[in-house]
Short mmCIF file of C-alpha atoms in Angstrom, two decimals:
data_model
loop_
_atom_site.label_atom_id
_atom_site.label_comp_id
_atom_site.label_asym_id
_atom_site.label_seq_id
_atom_site.Cartn_x
_atom_site.Cartn_y
_atom_site.Cartn_z
CA MET A 23 -54.25 12.32 4.39
CA THR A 24 -51.62 9.61 4.78
CA GLN A 25 -48.27 9.85 6.45
CA ASN A 26 -45.06 9.73 4.45
CA PRO A 27 -43.95 6.11 4.94
CA ASP A 28 -40.33 7.27 5.23
CA ALA A 29 -41.08 9.86 7.91
CA ASP A 30 -39.63 9.04 11.30
CA THR A 31 -42.29 10.50 13.55
CA PRO A 32 -42.86 9.70 17.23
CA SER A 33 -46.10 7.95 16.22
CA ARG A 34 -44.31 5.72 13.70
CA ARG A 35 -41.55 4.89 16.18
CA PHE A 36 -44.15 4.08 18.85
CA THR A 37 -46.02 1.86 16.39
CA ALA A 38 -42.83 0.12 15.29
CA GLU A 39 -41.91 -0.67 18.90
CA LEU A 40 -45.47 -1.78 19.66
CA ALA A 41 -45.56 -4.08 16.61
CA GLU A 42 -42.11 -5.51 17.42
CA ALA A 43 -43.21 -6.27 20.98
CA ALA A 44 -46.39 -7.97 19.74
CA MET A 45 -44.48 -10.02 17.17
CA ALA A 46 -41.96 -11.07 19.85
CA GLY A 47 -44.72 -12.08 22.28
CA ALA A 48 -43.64 -9.42 24.79
CA TYR A 49 -47.19 -8.90 26.01
CA ASP A 50 -46.22 -6.99 29.16
CA ASP A 51 -44.49 -4.44 26.93
CA VAL A 52 -47.55 -4.31 24.66
CA ALA A 53 -49.81 -3.75 27.68
CA ASP A 54 -47.53 -0.98 28.96
CA ALA A 55 -47.54 0.72 25.56
CA LEU A 56 -51.32 0.47 25.26
CA TYR A 57 -51.64 2.01 28.72
CA VAL A 58 -49.47 4.94 27.58
CA LEU A 59 -51.63 5.31 24.46
CA ALA A 60 -54.84 5.26 26.50
CA ARG A 61 -53.48 7.88 28.90
CA ALA A 62 -52.39 10.12 26.02
CA ASP A 63 -56.04 10.38 24.93
CA SER A 64 -54.93 11.83 21.59
CA VAL A 65 -57.11 11.15 18.57
CA HIS A 66 -54.30 12.31 16.27
CA ALA A 67 -51.76 9.92 17.80
CA ALA A 68 -54.25 7.04 17.78
CA ALA A 69 -55.13 7.68 14.12
CA GLY A 70 -51.45 7.63 13.17
CA ILE A 71 -50.94 4.34 15.00
CA VAL A 72 -54.06 2.74 13.50
CA GLU A 73 -53.08 3.99 10.04
CA ASP A 74 -49.60 2.52 10.41
CA LEU A 75 -50.89 -0.83 11.71
CA VAL A 76 -53.38 -1.04 8.83
CA ALA A 77 -50.51 -0.40 6.40
CA ARG A 78 -48.39 -3.07 8.09
CA CYS A 79 -51.21 -5.64 7.88
CA ALA A 80 -51.82 -4.76 4.21
CA SER A 81 -48.11 -5.07 3.48
CA VAL A 82 -47.95 -8.55 5.03
CA ILE A 83 -50.99 -9.67 3.02
CA GLN A 84 -49.59 -8.25 -0.21
CA ALA A 85 -46.25 -9.96 0.39
CA ARG A 86 -47.93 -13.31 1.03
CA GLN A 87 -50.65 -12.98 -1.59
CA PRO A 88 -49.45 -10.73 -4.44
CA ALA A 89 -52.37 -9.57 -6.55
CA GLY A 90 -53.09 -7.13 -9.34
CA SER A 91 -55.07 -3.93 -8.99
CA GLU A 92 -58.29 -5.70 -9.99
CA ALA A 93 -58.00 -8.26 -7.18
CA VAL A 94 -60.88 -8.63 -4.76
CA PHE A 95 -60.09 -9.44 -1.15
CA THR A 96 -62.47 -11.18 1.21
CA VAL A 97 -62.07 -11.60 4.93
CA VAL A 98 -62.92 -14.44 7.28
CA VAL A 99 -63.30 -13.48 10.92
CA ALA A 100 -63.37 -15.94 13.81
CA ASP A 101 -64.05 -15.61 17.53
CA GLY A 102 -61.85 -16.92 20.33
CA ASP A 103 -63.25 -20.42 19.80
CA ALA A 104 -62.39 -20.32 16.06
CA ARG A 105 -66.08 -20.05 15.14
CA PRO A 106 -66.89 -17.84 12.14
CA VAL A 107 -68.19 -14.37 12.98
CA GLU A 108 -70.37 -12.35 10.65
CA VAL A 109 -68.19 -9.39 9.71
CA ASP A 110 -71.04 -6.91 10.07
CA ARG A 111 -71.49 -8.00 13.70
CA LEU A 112 -68.03 -6.75 14.70
CA PRO A 113 -67.87 -3.82 17.12
CA PRO A 114 -67.77 -0.47 15.26
CA GLY A 115 -64.07 0.25 15.83
CA PRO A 116 -62.67 -3.10 14.69
CA LEU A 117 -65.16 -3.14 11.79
CA ALA A 118 -63.89 0.26 10.66
CA ALA A 119 -60.28 -0.98 11.01
CA LEU A 120 -61.12 -4.03 8.91
CA ARG A 121 -62.71 -1.83 6.26
CA ALA A 122 -59.61 0.41 6.35
CA LEU A 123 -57.47 -2.69 5.75
CA LEU A 124 -59.62 -3.74 2.79
CA ALA A 125 -59.47 -0.20 1.39
CA ALA A 126 -55.67 -0.23 1.74
CA LEU A 127 -55.53 -3.56 -0.12
CA GLY A 128 -57.74 -2.09 -2.84
CA GLY A 129 -55.65 1.05 -3.15
CA ASP A 130 -58.54 3.28 -2.07
CA GLU A 131 -56.72 5.88 0.03
CA ALA A 132 -59.78 8.09 0.55
CA SER A 133 -61.84 5.21 1.96
CA ARG A 134 -58.89 4.04 4.03
CA ALA A 135 -58.54 7.49 5.62
CA ILE A 136 -62.27 7.68 6.38
CA HIS A 137 -62.29 4.26 8.03
CA VAL A 138 -59.15 5.01 10.06
CA GLU A 139 -60.91 8.12 11.34
CA LEU A 140 -64.03 6.10 12.16
CA ALA A 141 -61.93 3.44 13.92
CA THR A 142 -60.43 6.05 16.25
CA ARG A 143 -63.63 7.92 17.05
CA GLY A 144 -64.58 6.00 20.18
CA THR A 145 -63.53 6.21 23.79
CA ALA A 146 -59.93 5.52 24.80
CA GLU A 147 -60.97 1.96 25.71
CA GLU A 148 -62.56 1.43 22.29
CA VAL A 149 -59.50 2.79 20.49
CA ILE A 150 -57.27 0.45 22.51
CA GLY A 151 -59.57 -2.36 21.36
CA VAL A 152 -59.01 -1.33 17.74
CA VAL A 153 -55.23 -1.20 18.20
CA SER A 154 -55.33 -4.57 19.98
CA HIS A 155 -57.27 -6.14 17.11
CA LEU A 156 -54.81 -4.77 14.56
CA LEU A 157 -51.86 -6.09 16.56
CA VAL A 158 -53.46 -9.54 16.78
CA TRP A 159 -54.20 -9.46 13.05
CA LEU A 160 -50.61 -8.45 12.30
CA VAL A 161 -49.29 -11.38 14.33
CA GLU A 162 -51.78 -13.79 12.75
CA LEU A 163 -51.07 -12.61 9.22
CA SER A 164 -47.31 -12.78 9.79
CA ASP A 165 -47.45 -16.45 10.84
CA ARG A 166 -45.98 -18.21 7.84
CA SER A 167 -46.52 -21.71 9.25
CA ALA A 168 -49.79 -21.98 7.32
CA ALA A 169 -49.81 -21.94 3.54
CA ALA A 170 -52.98 -19.86 3.35
CA LEU A 171 -53.74 -16.59 5.06
CA PRO A 172 -55.54 -17.19 8.37
CA SER A 173 -58.95 -16.13 9.60
CA LEU A 174 -58.67 -12.92 11.59
CA SER A 175 -59.53 -13.14 15.27
CA CYS A 176 -62.19 -10.96 16.81
CA PHE A 177 -62.72 -10.54 20.50
CA THR A 178 -65.07 -8.46 22.57
CA ARG A 179 -65.70 -8.10 26.25
#
């Protein structure tokens, strides 16, 4: 089940403010918002936020790299030192978020919904990690200074 993209829900407003803060580099505001999300301990709210961030990332990719329905997307993931990371070695939450993003790009709504649910199944700390990854990916993908789409950063403890 996906949200109506035109619906103005508290979750969508929260996500919009969170994404705007991340894009502006207002990291104290991002940290405060993530703290609120962690304290809410709501799987439903987290799923809505993850779903919206996945849609935002997919939208940025589609705007930068328009492709037909038969297009195949691949992903390159790098660690903090810009070294390639095997995608299957990502933590479960970020891996599920990445798969949700690929499903969104492929137009597979059922798979996207399953992977969003999987991405938000963990502890509050793990869900915050998923949201953090998606925010970083959104910022990276939105950087138009490079001609090609960037590698996506992955970080773990």
